[in-house]
mmCIF file of C-alpha atoms in Angstrom:
data_model
loop_
_atom_site.group_PDB
_atom_site.id
_atom_site.type_symbol
_atom_site.label_atom_id
_atom_site.label_comp_id
_atom_site.label_asym_id
_atom_site.label_seq_id
_atom_site.Cartn_x
_atom_site.Cartn_y
_atom_site.Cartn_z
ATOM 1 C CA UNK L 1498 0.449 -0.145 0.022
ATOM 2 C CA UNK L 1499 1.493 3.721 0.209
ATOM 3 C CA UNK L 1500 2.671 3.129 3.436
ATOM 4 C CA UNK L 1501 4.490 0.002 3.424
ATOM 5 C CA UNK L 1502 7.630 -1.008 5.500
ATOM 6 C CA UNK L 1503 10.917 -1.721 3.142
ATOM 7 C CA UNK L 1504 9.930 -2.858 0.468
ATOM 8 C CA UNK L 1505 6.570 -5.257 1.530
ATOM 9 C CA UNK L 1506 2.800 -4.850 -0.381
ATOM 10 C CA UNK L 1507 1.484 -4.662 -3.449
ATOM 11 C CA UNK L 1508 1.753 -0.539 -2.880
ATOM 12 C CA UNK L 1509 -1.593 0.191 -4.833
ATOM 13 C CA UNK L 1510 -1.696 4.217 -5.167
ATOM 14 C CA UNK L 1511 -5.422 4.456 -4.204
ATOM 15 C CA UNK L 1512 -7.768 2.386 -1.599
ATOM 16 C CA UNK L 1513 -10.312 2.066 -5.139
ATOM 17 C CA UNK L 1514 -7.265 0.478 -7.393
ATOM 18 C CA UNK L 1515 -6.622 -2.120 -4.130
ATOM 19 C CA UNK L 1516 -9.916 -2.995 -4.749
ATOM 20 C CA UNK L 1517 -8.884 -4.732 -7.416
ATOM 21 C CA UNK L 1518 -6.219 -6.678 -6.373
ATOM 22 C CA UNK L 1519 -6.565 -10.492 -6.729
ATOM 23 C CA UNK L 1520 -8.455 -12.344 -4.438
ATOM 24 C CA UNK L 1521 -6.611 -13.606 -0.338
ATOM 25 C CA UNK L 1522 -5.266 -16.736 -0.246
ATOM 26 C CA UNK L 1523 -4.227 -16.738 3.065
ATOM 27 C CA UNK L 1524 -4.768 -15.280 6.593
ATOM 28 C CA UNK L 1525 -2.157 -14.405 9.221
ATOM 29 C CA UNK L 1526 -3.553 -15.181 13.272
ATOM 30 C CA UNK L 1527 -2.494 -14.919 16.139
ATOM 31 C CA UNK L 1528 -2.359 -17.896 18.553
ATOM 32 C CA UNK L 1529 -2.762 -18.467 22.195
ATOM 33 C CA UNK L 1530 -3.131 -22.261 23.749
ATOM 34 C CA UNK L 1531 -5.106 -22.038 26.822
ATOM 35 C CA UNK L 1532 -5.371 -25.432 27.902
ATOM 36 C CA UNK L 1533 -3.513 -25.990 31.492
ATOM 37 C CA UNK L 1534 -1.957 -28.858 31.127
ATOM 38 C CA UNK L 1535 -0.193 -27.517 27.700
ATOM 39 C CA UNK L 1536 2.181 -25.504 28.530
ATOM 40 C CA UNK L 1537 3.407 -24.010 24.693
ATOM 41 C CA UNK L 1538 4.127 -20.596 23.274
ATOM 42 C CA UNK L 1539 2.192 -18.462 21.592
ATOM 43 C CA UNK L 1540 2.210 -18.467 17.432
ATOM 44 C CA UNK L 1541 0.973 -17.563 14.374
ATOM 45 C CA UNK L 1542 -0.977 -18.870 12.133
ATOM 46 C CA UNK L 1543 -1.178 -19.200 8.220
ATOM 47 C CA UNK L 1544 -4.870 -20.433 7.388
ATOM 48 C CA UNK L 1545 -5.545 -21.379 3.530
ATOM 49 C CA UNK L 1546 -8.846 -19.459 2.570
ATOM 50 C CA UNK L 1547 -8.032 -20.086 -1.852
ATOM 51 C CA UNK L 1548 -11.445 -22.038 -2.291
ATOM 52 C CA UNK L 1549 -8.977 -23.810 -4.574
ATOM 53 C CA UNK L 1550 -6.839 -25.747 -3.121
ATOM 54 C CA UNK L 1551 -6.997 -29.306 -1.063
ATOM 55 C CA UNK L 1552 -5.931 -27.073 1.645
ATOM 56 C CA UNK L 1553 -9.102 -25.109 1.717
ATOM 57 C CA UNK L 1554 -9.629 -24.420 5.820
ATOM 58 C CA UNK L 1555 -6.264 -25.366 6.658
ATOM 59 C CA UNK L 1556 -4.337 -24.069 9.456
ATOM 60 C CA UNK L 1557 -0.940 -24.472 7.288
ATOM 61 C CA UNK L 1558 1.778 -23.508 9.289
ATOM 62 C CA UNK L 1559 2.245 -22.223 12.657
ATOM 63 C CA UNK L 1560 5.513 -20.570 13.428
ATOM 64 C CA UNK L 1561 6.656 -19.701 17.332
ATOM 65 C CA UNK L 1562 5.897 -15.743 17.902
ATOM 66 C CA UNK L 1563 7.976 -15.819 20.864
ATOM 67 C CA UNK L 1564 10.940 -17.346 19.227
ATOM 68 C CA UNK L 1565 11.207 -13.806 17.359
ATOM 69 C CA UNK L 1566 9.793 -11.345 19.673
ATOM 70 C CA UNK L 1567 9.290 -11.033 23.128
ATOM 71 C CA UNK L 1568 6.620 -7.928 23.683
ATOM 72 C CA UNK L 1569 3.929 -6.970 26.250
ATOM 73 C CA UNK L 1570 0.944 -4.827 26.194
ATOM 74 C CA UNK L 1571 1.156 -4.044 22.500
ATOM 75 C CA UNK L 1572 -1.254 -3.813 20.185
ATOM 76 C CA UNK L 1573 -2.080 -2.210 16.971
ATOM 77 C CA UNK L 1574 0.933 -1.916 14.221
ATOM 78 C CA UNK L 1575 0.907 0.752 11.490
ATOM 79 C CA UNK L 1576 3.646 0.893 8.575
ATOM 80 C CA UNK L 1577 5.259 4.319 8.172
ATOM 81 C CA UNK L 1578 6.338 6.550 4.945
ATOM 82 C CA UNK L 1579 9.246 6.620 6.710
ATOM 83 C CA UNK L 1580 9.813 2.087 6.619
ATOM 84 C CA UNK L 1581 9.579 2.231 10.763
ATOM 85 C CA UNK L 1582 6.916 0.614 12.213
ATOM 86 C CA UNK L 1583 4.604 1.835 14.430
ATOM 87 C CA UNK L 1584 2.978 -0.367 17.965
ATOM 88 C CA UNK L 1585 0.978 1.321 20.194
ATOM 89 C CA UNK L 1586 0.613 0.000 23.533
ATOM 90 C CA UNK L 1587 -1.835 -0.430 26.644
ATOM 91 C CA UNK L 1588 1.162 0.477 29.480
ATOM 92 C CA UNK L 1589 4.142 0.190 30.652
ATOM 93 C CA UNK L 1590 6.281 -3.375 31.379
ATOM 94 C CA UNK L 1591 4.830 -3.581 34.939
ATOM 95 C CA UNK L 1592 1.404 -3.423 33.929
ATOM 96 C CA UNK L 1593 0.599 0.347 34.570
ATOM 97 C CA UNK L 1594 -1.334 2.718 32.280
ATOM 98 C CA UNK L 1595 1.036 4.146 29.906
ATOM 99 C CA UNK L 1596 -0.477 5.224 26.252
ATOM 100 C CA UNK L 1597 3.025 5.364 24.815
ATOM 101 C CA UNK L 1598 4.285 4.314 20.709
ATOM 102 C CA UNK L 1599 7.033 1.827 20.579
ATOM 103 C CA UNK L 1600 9.062 2.925 16.871
ATOM 104 C CA UNK L 1601 10.921 -0.760 15.220
ATOM 105 C CA UNK L 1602 14.034 -0.300 12.173
ATOM 106 C CA UNK L 1603 11.064 -1.715 9.246
ATOM 107 C CA UNK L 1604 14.163 -3.485 8.534
ATOM 108 C CA UNK L 1605 15.440 -5.329 11.091
ATOM 109 C CA UNK L 1606 13.288 -5.297 13.753
ATOM 110 C CA UNK L 1607 14.694 -3.804 15.827
ATOM 111 C CA UNK L 1608 13.505 -1.219 18.628
ATOM 112 C CA UNK L 1609 14.698 2.783 18.239
ATOM 113 C CA UNK L 1610 12.647 4.374 20.823
ATOM 114 C CA UNK L 1611 9.131 5.840 21.225
ATOM 115 C CA UNK L 1612 7.688 7.833 19.110
ATOM 116 C CA UNK L 1613 5.694 10.125 21.315
ATOM 117 C CA UNK L 1614 8.251 12.870 22.751
ATOM 118 C CA UNK L 1615 9.589 12.250 25.988
ATOM 119 C CA UNK L 1616 7.005 12.451 29.112
ATOM 120 C CA UNK L 1617 3.803 12.935 26.432
ATOM 121 C CA UNK L 1618 2.573 9.698 26.782
ATOM 122 C CA UNK L 1619 -1.577 9.183 27.272
ATOM 123 C CA UNK L 1620 -3.022 7.907 30.804
ATOM 124 C CA UNK L 1621 -4.327 5.253 28.445
ATOM 125 C CA UNK L 1622 -3.397 2.847 25.128
ATOM 126 C CA UNK L 1623 -4.700 0.320 22.870
ATOM 127 C CA UNK L 1624 -5.492 1.431 18.690
ATOM 128 C CA UNK L 1625 -4.441 4.460 16.409
ATOM 129 C CA UNK L 1626 -4.470 5.320 12.930
ATOM 130 C CA UNK L 1627 -2.911 8.592 11.481
ATOM 131 C CA UNK L 1628 -3.521 10.654 8.547
ATOM 132 C CA UNK L 1629 -0.993 12.535 7.008
ATOM 133 C CA UNK L 1630 -2.803 14.938 5.325
ATOM 134 C CA UNK L 1631 -4.020 16.443 8.053
ATOM 135 C CA UNK L 1632 -1.312 16.407 10.113
ATOM 136 C CA UNK L 1633 -3.044 13.953 12.584
ATOM 137 C CA UNK L 1634 -3.150 10.809 14.942
ATOM 138 C CA UNK L 1635 -6.162 10.479 17.257
ATOM 139 C CA UNK L 1636 -5.703 7.013 20.055
ATOM 140 C CA UNK L 1637 -8.076 5.241 21.745
ATOM 141 C CA UNK L 1638 -7.598 3.438 25.415
ATOM 142 C CA UNK L 1639 -8.852 0.791 26.769
ATOM 143 C CA UNK L 1640 -7.898 0.211 30.234
ATOM 144 C CA UNK L 1641 -4.475 -0.507 31.859
ATOM 145 C CA UNK L 1642 -3.354 -3.951 31.645
ATOM 146 C CA UNK L 1643 -3.634 -4.191 35.556
ATOM 147 C CA UNK L 1644 -7.466 -3.354 35.326
ATOM 148 C CA UNK L 1645 -7.889 -6.451 32.777
ATOM 149 C CA UNK L 1646 -6.033 -8.943 32.220
ATOM 150 C CA UNK L 1647 -8.227 -10.765 35.352
ATOM 151 C CA UNK L 1648 -11.336 -10.686 33.810
ATOM 152 C CA UNK L 1649 -13.727 -7.649 33.655
ATOM 153 C CA UNK L 1650 -15.324 -5.850 37.104
ATOM 154 C CA UNK L 1651 -18.291 -3.635 37.581
ATOM 155 C CA UNK L 1652 -16.485 -2.219 40.203
ATOM 156 C CA UNK L 1653 -13.480 -1.124 37.978
ATOM 157 C CA UNK L 1654 -16.162 1.324 35.405
ATOM 158 C CA UNK L 1655 -17.613 2.919 38.544
ATOM 159 C CA UNK L 1656 -13.978 3.805 39.729
ATOM 160 C CA UNK L 1657 -14.145 5.616 36.782
ATOM 161 C CA UNK L 1658 -10.865 2.748 35.868
ATOM 162 C CA UNK L 1659 -11.581 2.139 31.933
ATOM 163 C CA UNK L 1660 -11.216 5.009 29.239
ATOM 164 C CA UNK L 1661 -13.860 6.929 27.449
ATOM 165 C CA UNK L 1662 -11.945 9.245 25.523
ATOM 166 C CA UNK L 1663 -9.960 9.349 22.246
ATOM 167 C CA UNK L 1664 -6.496 11.899 21.823
ATOM 168 C CA UNK L 1665 -5.375 13.982 18.857
ATOM 169 C CA UNK L 1666 -1.700 14.157 18.140
ATOM 170 C CA UNK L 1667 0.392 16.378 16.141
ATOM 171 C CA UNK L 1668 1.585 14.071 13.653
ATOM 172 C CA UNK L 1669 4.933 16.165 12.611
ATOM 173 C CA UNK L 1670 5.753 17.549 15.666
ATOM 174 C CA UNK L 1671 4.390 14.093 17.739
ATOM 175 C CA UNK L 1672 2.929 15.837 20.710
ATOM 176 C CA UNK L 1673 -1.342 15.170 22.012
ATOM 177 C CA UNK L 1674 -2.709 18.239 21.064
ATOM 178 C CA UNK L 1675 -5.790 17.641 21.919
ATOM 179 C CA UNK L 1676 -8.093 15.147 24.100
ATOM 180 C CA UNK L 1677 -11.711 14.115 23.461
ATOM 181 C CA UNK L 1678 -13.888 12.626 26.237
ATOM 182 C CA UNK L 1679 -16.581 11.004 24.469
ATOM 183 C CA UNK L 1680 -20.490 10.724 26.143
ATOM 184 C CA UNK L 1681 -21.899 7.130 26.968
ATOM 185 C CA UNK L 1682 -18.686 6.094 25.037
ATOM 186 C CA UNK L 1683 -16.652 3.380 28.024
ATOM 187 C CA UNK L 1684 -13.534 1.747 26.326
ATOM 188 C CA UNK L 1685 -12.850 3.470 22.855
ATOM 189 C CA UNK L 1686 -11.317 0.797 20.772
ATOM 190 C CA UNK L 1687 -11.060 0.207 17.333
ATOM 191 C CA UNK L 1688 -10.748 3.391 15.354
ATOM 192 C CA UNK L 1689 -10.752 3.597 11.435
ATOM 193 C CA UNK L 1690 -10.489 7.177 9.630
ATOM 194 C CA UNK L 1691 -11.909 6.489 5.883
ATOM 195 C CA UNK L 1692 -9.849 5.595 3.891
ATOM 196 C CA UNK L 1693 -9.573 8.617 1.394
ATOM 197 C CA UNK L 1694 -6.604 10.144 2.224
ATOM 198 C CA UNK L 1695 -8.580 13.463 2.225
ATOM 199 C CA UNK L 1696 -10.801 12.718 4.177
ATOM 200 C CA UNK L 1697 -10.993 14.374 7.893
ATOM 201 C CA UNK L 1698 -13.335 12.251 9.669
ATOM 202 C CA UNK L 1699 -13.691 8.590 10.467
ATOM 203 C CA UNK L 1700 -15.712 6.306 13.777
ATOM 204 C CA UNK L 1701 -14.663 4.667 16.061
ATOM 205 C CA UNK L 1702 -16.714 1.391 18.215
ATOM 206 C CA UNK L 1703 -16.953 2.296 21.936
ATOM 207 C CA UNK L 1704 -17.633 -1.083 23.297
ATOM 208 C CA UNK L 1705 -19.011 -0.910 26.929
ATOM 209 C CA UNK L 1706 -20.748 2.333 25.680
ATOM 210 C CA UNK L 1707 -21.712 -0.567 22.882
ATOM 211 C CA UNK L 1708 -21.907 2.846 20.288
ATOM 212 C CA UNK L 1709 -20.460 3.923 17.089
ATOM 213 C CA UNK L 1710 -19.384 7.485 17.652
ATOM 214 C CA UNK L 1711 -18.311 9.696 14.265
ATOM 215 C CA UNK L 1712 -15.249 11.976 14.891
ATOM 216 C CA UNK L 1713 -14.639 14.857 12.450
ATOM 217 C CA UNK L 1714 -12.631 17.853 12.149
ATOM 218 C CA UNK L 1715 -14.132 20.785 12.643
ATOM 219 C CA UNK L 1716 -14.351 24.676 11.082
ATOM 220 C CA UNK L 1717 -12.015 25.805 13.634
ATOM 221 C CA UNK L 1718 -9.089 23.190 12.744
ATOM 222 C CA UNK L 1719 -9.681 20.897 15.429
ATOM 223 C CA UNK L 1720 -11.706 17.812 16.856
ATOM 224 C CA UNK L 1721 -15.433 16.803 16.998
ATOM 225 C CA UNK L 1722 -17.237 14.189 18.452
ATOM 226 C CA UNK L 1723 -21.189 12.566 17.339
ATOM 227 C CA UNK L 1724 -22.107 9.879 18.259
ATOM 228 C CA UNK L 1725 -24.096 7.882 15.557
ATOM 229 C CA UNK L 1726 -25.034 3.970 16.211
ATOM 230 C CA UNK L 1727 -26.464 3.165 19.620
ATOM 231 C CA UNK L 1728 -26.597 -0.720 20.373
ATOM 232 C CA UNK L 1729 -29.258 -1.534 22.949
ATOM 233 C CA UNK L 1730 -28.887 -2.930 26.064
ATOM 234 C CA UNK L 1731 -31.028 -6.091 26.967
ATOM 235 C CA UNK L 1732 -32.486 -7.223 29.548
ATOM 236 C CA UNK L 1733 -31.415 -10.314 30.802
ATOM 237 C CA UNK L 1734 -31.715 -12.657 33.859
ATOM 238 C CA UNK L 1735 -29.230 -15.310 34.729
ATOM 239 C CA UNK L 1736 -25.755 -13.071 33.666
ATOM 240 C CA UNK L 1737 -23.751 -11.296 35.697
ATOM 241 C CA UNK L 1738 -25.062 -7.904 35.589
ATOM 242 C CA UNK L 1739 -29.361 -6.918 34.914
ATOM 243 C CA UNK L 1740 -28.132 -5.537 31.503
ATOM 244 C CA UNK L 1741 -26.188 -6.645 28.476
ATOM 245 C CA UNK L 1742 -24.086 -3.958 26.308
ATOM 246 C CA UNK L 1743 -23.585 -5.534 23.567
ATOM 247 C CA UNK L 1744 -19.845 -4.919 23.715
ATOM 248 C CA UNK L 1745 -18.584 -3.244 20.150
ATOM 249 C CA UNK L 1746 -15.001 -4.920 19.514
ATOM 250 C CA UNK L 1747 -14.535 -4.336 16.891
ATOM 251 C CA UNK L 1748 -14.785 -1.931 13.373
ATOM 252 C CA UNK L 1749 -13.708 -1.774 10.014
ATOM 253 C CA UNK L 1750 -14.743 0.114 6.507
ATOM 254 C CA UNK L 1751 -14.586 -0.996 3.085
ATOM 255 C CA UNK L 1752 -11.920 -0.182 0.714
ATOM 256 C CA UNK L 1753 -14.570 2.529 -1.197
ATOM 257 C CA UNK L 1754 -15.477 4.369 2.209
ATOM 258 C CA UNK L 1755 -19.033 3.099 1.215
ATOM 259 C CA UNK L 1756 -19.847 0.190 4.204
ATOM 260 C CA UNK L 1757 -19.102 -0.107 8.196
ATOM 261 C CA UNK L 1758 -18.776 -3.272 9.266
ATOM 262 C CA UNK L 1759 -18.763 -3.654 13.183
ATOM 263 C CA UNK L 1760 -19.132 -6.901 15.966
ATOM 264 C CA UNK L 1761 -21.328 -7.560 19.331
ATOM 265 C CA UNK L 1762 -19.340 -9.604 20.633
ATOM 266 C CA UNK L 1763 -21.883 -10.070 23.705
ATOM 267 C CA UNK L 1764 -25.084 -10.010 21.765
ATOM 268 C CA UNK L 1765 -23.553 -12.555 19.100
ATOM 269 C CA UNK L 1766 -23.996 -10.665 16.134
ATOM 270 C CA UNK L 1767 -21.786 -8.716 13.542
ATOM 271 C CA UNK L 1768 -23.352 -5.795 10.982
ATOM 272 C CA UNK L 1769 -23.297 -3.952 8.477
ATOM 273 C CA UNK L 1770 -24.097 -0.315 7.698
ATOM 274 C CA UNK L 1771 -24.513 2.359 5.070
ATOM 275 C CA UNK L 1772 -22.111 4.946 5.268
ATOM 276 C CA UNK L 1773 -22.478 7.052 1.969
ATOM 277 C CA UNK L 1774 -23.701 9.573 4.576
ATOM 278 C CA UNK L 1775 -21.271 9.683 7.776
ATOM 279 C CA UNK L 1776 -23.470 11.670 9.541
ATOM 280 C CA UNK L 1777 -26.541 8.843 9.103
ATOM 281 C CA UNK L 1778 -25.425 5.198 9.062
ATOM 282 C CA UNK L 1779 -28.419 2.598 7.563
ATOM 283 C CA UNK L 1780 -28.346 -0.883 9.292
ATOM 284 C CA UNK L 1781 -28.554 -2.850 6.262
ATOM 285 C CA UNK L 1782 -27.065 -6.615 7.433
ATOM 286 C CA UNK L 1783 -26.770 -8.166 10.962
ATOM 287 C CA UNK L 1784 -26.375 -11.971 10.805
ATOM 288 C CA UNK L 1785 -26.107 -13.255 14.057
ATOM 289 C CA UNK L 1786 -22.954 -16.244 15.425
ATOM 290 C CA UNK L 1787 -23.524 -16.943 18.393
ATOM 291 C CA UNK L 1788 -23.369 -14.516 21.240
ATOM 292 C CA UNK L 1789 -24.644 -14.666 25.064
ATOM 293 C CA UNK L 1790 -27.865 -14.460 24.811
ATOM 294 C CA UNK L 1791 -28.851 -18.139 22.108
ATOM 295 C CA UNK L 1792 -31.850 -19.959 22.875
ATOM 296 C CA UNK L 1793 -31.184 -22.981 25.335
ATOM 297 C CA UNK L 1794 -28.259 -20.993 27.225
ATOM 298 C CA UNK L 1795 -28.215 -19.553 30.578
ATOM 299 C CA UNK L 1796 -28.890 -16.125 29.437
ATOM 300 C CA UNK L 1797 -32.753 -15.335 29.773
ATOM 301 C CA UNK L 1798 -33.274 -11.937 28.091
ATOM 302 C CA UNK L 1799 -36.684 -10.251 29.579
ATOM 303 C CA UNK L 1800 -36.731 -7.594 27.318
ATOM 304 C CA UNK L 1801 -35.383 -6.391 23.533
ATOM 305 C CA UNK L 1802 -35.970 -3.562 22.266
ATOM 306 C CA UNK L 1803 -34.052 -5.572 18.272
ATOM 307 C CA UNK L 1804 -35.307 -8.846 18.638
ATOM 308 C CA UNK L 1805 -38.762 -10.360 19.167
ATOM 309 C CA UNK L 1806 -37.136 -13.554 20.185
ATOM 310 C CA UNK L 1807 -33.262 -14.923 20.909
ATOM 311 C CA UNK L 1808 -31.180 -16.401 18.125
ATOM 312 C CA UNK L 1809 -30.613 -19.920 17.904
ATOM 313 C CA UNK L 1810 -27.208 -21.574 18.678
ATOM 314 C CA UNK L 1811 -24.821 -21.845 15.289
ATOM 315 C CA UNK L 1812 -23.446 -24.470 14.211
ATOM 316 C CA UNK L 1813 -21.057 -25.555 11.364
ATOM 317 C CA UNK L 1814 -20.403 -28.152 9.682
ATOM 318 C CA UNK L 1815 -21.571 -30.226 12.904
ATOM 319 C CA UNK L 1816 -19.502 -27.711 15.331
ATOM 320 C CA UNK L 1817 -21.758 -25.324 17.448
ATOM 321 C CA UNK L 1818 -19.689 -21.997 18.076
ATOM 322 C CA UNK L 1819 -18.577 -20.661 21.241
ATOM 323 C CA UNK L 1820 -17.741 -16.879 21.673
ATOM 324 C CA UNK L 1821 -19.833 -14.845 19.585
ATOM 325 C CA UNK L 1822 -18.064 -12.656 16.522
ATOM 326 C CA UNK L 1823 -14.881 -10.298 17.826
ATOM 327 C CA UNK L 1824 -12.509 -9.237 15.588
ATOM 328 C CA UNK L 1825 -13.127 -8.899 11.863
ATOM 329 C CA UNK L 1826 -11.462 -8.984 8.090
ATOM 330 C CA UNK L 1827 -12.920 -7.949 4.643
ATOM 331 C CA UNK L 1828 -11.441 -8.318 1.847
ATOM 332 C CA UNK L 1829 -9.985 -6.109 -0.859
ATOM 333 C CA UNK L 1830 -13.099 -6.094 -2.400
ATOM 334 C CA UNK L 1831 -15.321 -6.069 -0.057
ATOM 335 C CA UNK L 1832 -16.974 -9.436 -0.750
ATOM 336 C CA UNK L 1833 -15.805 -11.458 1.788
ATOM 337 C CA UNK L 1834 -15.730 -10.524 5.978
ATOM 338 C CA UNK L 1835 -13.668 -13.593 7.722
ATOM 339 C CA UNK L 1836 -14.596 -13.608 11.380
ATOM 340 C CA UNK L 1837 -12.850 -15.325 14.478
ATOM 341 C CA UNK L 1838 -14.394 -15.644 17.866
ATOM 342 C CA UNK L 1839 -11.924 -14.985 20.996
ATOM 343 C CA UNK L 1840 -11.586 -11.781 22.767
ATOM 344 C CA UNK L 1841 -8.609 -11.914 25.684
ATOM 345 C CA UNK L 1842 -8.471 -14.891 27.195
ATOM 346 C CA UNK L 1843 -8.909 -13.582 30.965
ATOM 347 C CA UNK L 1844 -13.257 -11.953 28.820
ATOM 348 C CA UNK L 1845 -13.084 -15.790 27.160
ATOM 349 C CA UNK L 1846 -12.926 -17.228 30.445
ATOM 350 C CA UNK L 1847 -15.234 -15.479 32.121
ATOM 351 C CA UNK L 1848 -18.030 -14.942 29.890
ATOM 352 C CA UNK L 1849 -17.020 -18.425 27.442
ATOM 353 C CA UNK L 1850 -15.724 -20.220 29.009
ATOM 354 C CA UNK L 1851 -16.455 -22.916 25.929
ATOM 355 C CA UNK L 1852 -13.953 -21.668 24.230
ATOM 356 C CA UNK L 1853 -11.152 -22.384 26.346
ATOM 357 C CA UNK L 1854 -12.280 -26.045 26.299
ATOM 358 C CA UNK L 1855 -12.653 -26.031 23.097
ATOM 359 C CA UNK L 1856 -10.591 -23.581 21.170
ATOM 360 C CA UNK L 1857 -11.996 -20.613 18.745
ATOM 361 C CA UNK L 1858 -13.398 -20.914 15.389
ATOM 362 C CA UNK L 1859 -12.535 -18.757 12.161
ATOM 363 C CA UNK L 1860 -15.677 -18.234 9.987
ATOM 364 C CA UNK L 1861 -16.176 -16.755 5.867
ATOM 365 C CA UNK L 1862 -19.226 -14.006 5.467
ATOM 366 C CA UNK L 1863 -20.736 -13.493 2.230
ATOM 367 C CA UNK L 1864 -20.505 -9.947 2.205
ATOM 368 C CA UNK L 1865 -23.489 -8.033 -0.333
ATOM 369 C CA UNK L 1866 -21.733 -5.043 -2.180
ATOM 370 C CA UNK L 1867 -24.759 -3.735 -4.030
ATOM 371 C CA UNK L 1868 -27.931 -3.893 -1.664
ATOM 372 C CA UNK L 1869 -25.931 -4.209 1.425
ATOM 373 C CA UNK L 1870 -25.924 -7.833 3.520
ATOM 374 C CA UNK L 1871 -24.693 -10.973 5.636
ATOM 375 C CA UNK L 1872 -24.906 -14.621 4.556
ATOM 376 C CA UNK L 1873 -22.582 -17.250 6.130
ATOM 377 C CA UNK L 1874 -20.762 -19.293 4.386
ATOM 378 C CA UNK L 1875 -22.164 -22.889 5.591
ATOM 379 C CA UNK L 1876 -19.284 -24.755 4.084
ATOM 380 C CA UNK L 1877 -15.920 -22.391 5.604
ATOM 381 C CA UNK L 1878 -15.274 -23.391 9.381
ATOM 382 C CA UNK L 1879 -11.242 -23.513 10.643
ATOM 383 C CA UNK L 1880 -11.583 -24.948 14.032
ATOM 384 C CA UNK L 1881 -8.189 -24.314 16.501
ATOM 385 C CA UNK L 1882 -9.585 -26.057 18.918
ATOM 386 C CA UNK L 1883 -7.981 -29.305 16.576
ATOM 387 C CA UNK L 1884 -4.643 -27.542 17.175
ATOM 388 C CA UNK L 1885 -1.748 -29.464 17.311
ATOM 389 C CA UNK L 1886 -1.326 -28.990 21.260
ATOM 390 C CA UNK L 1887 -4.587 -28.493 22.375
ATOM 391 C CA UNK L 1888 -7.070 -25.831 21.810
ATOM 392 C CA UNK L 1889 -6.032 -22.399 21.519
ATOM 393 C CA UNK L 1890 -7.531 -18.960 20.447
ATOM 394 C CA UNK L 1891 -7.298 -16.817 17.503
ATOM 395 C CA UNK L 1892 -7.355 -13.318 17.163
ATOM 396 C CA UNK L 1893 -6.553 -11.177 14.973
ATOM 397 C CA UNK L 1894 -6.921 -11.270 10.780
ATOM 398 C CA UNK L 1895 -4.035 -10.272 8.876
ATOM 399 C CA UNK L 1896 -3.391 -10.100 5.153
ATOM 400 C CA UNK L 1897 0.369 -10.904 3.661
ATOM 401 C CA UNK L 1898 -0.349 -7.554 1.665
ATOM 402 C CA UNK L 1899 -2.108 -5.038 3.093
ATOM 403 C CA UNK L 1900 -5.382 -5.154 4.217
ATOM 404 C CA UNK L 1901 -8.708 -2.919 5.849
ATOM 405 C CA UNK L 1902 -7.722 -2.441 8.931
ATOM 406 C CA UNK L 1903 -3.618 -1.527 8.716
ATOM 407 C CA UNK L 1904 -3.383 0.314 5.270
ATOM 408 C CA UNK L 1905 -3.053 3.857 5.650
ATOM 409 C CA UNK L 1906 -2.825 6.357 2.597
ATOM 410 C CA UNK L 1907 -0.981 9.018 2.147
#
């Protein structure tokens, strides 16, 4: 893409040109073993997603991650025009909150230092996106690693230990210039500018707030934010709280900036919105892929503003899918959406203990790019419960040549 590390990436000149690129054949996913009887290192799985291949839907090449890089509390990586790699951090080595950024050499991957100026880190960190034409980077925040590492405690919300802000940075000066406090925006996780490099707006998914907020450059030259989508909570029985948030854990935009996708990890649905008018997103597709409110489970829905009945459990190729839709990745042409079901091992154990016992899965959704709509591919299932060393939890999805959630154009 336009910003790339060294000689990696096909180098498409525009997002629309990237949509004409070849179909994806492999997908990379970082995975962790979580069987207590298995002492195995985290690894990188390479999954064959080429329907013409005899190894379709199979893990074809696991690689040991820690043999190459032993880093902690790091999350998002983006390549810079300089050839360097920039990675966001959630905290310091002791697990305290610290939203800084690590710079790596794009060829050797040696640590060069921090991107921000000394002492200039945000109080909390998670994801980030930059838009050079507007001299801006915006970062999000989850919580300090010491807060989230053992699971979700509602008391931590009351204590104000979870993030609710966006941090605006001067891209050239490497310093924070504005903080946006989000109304009803608890735990802003994944952030995406529109792919058009001239665009001065984008979206952020607020996990616990269960909403999507639009950020934009205002007439005064600073940045503002407004809520544009709200997923209502469900009144429930048999769960840890009387109301269940949807917990929006991942979002992405199609390369033509027409569709927004996001996952509701607890409610269990994946959504597609037409964002031709970014101020007024319009729901065009919805698909339930497991979740906490399926029929026959421990949770009874008492009041639901959206559904008339609880969704059926998801069974694909004979396997009942545990967990809910979490990380998502879209094909360059926008016609296929890949989904995994694990969020974070401590939270998996708390909300979906079957994930720990059975491992996560990877699914594929067919996308209607004309009228909108989502349909499960019943013939695609990657079962990480069948890994050689025991059940594994697969997380983020990446293509070797770049994708909708990592590429930035200048």
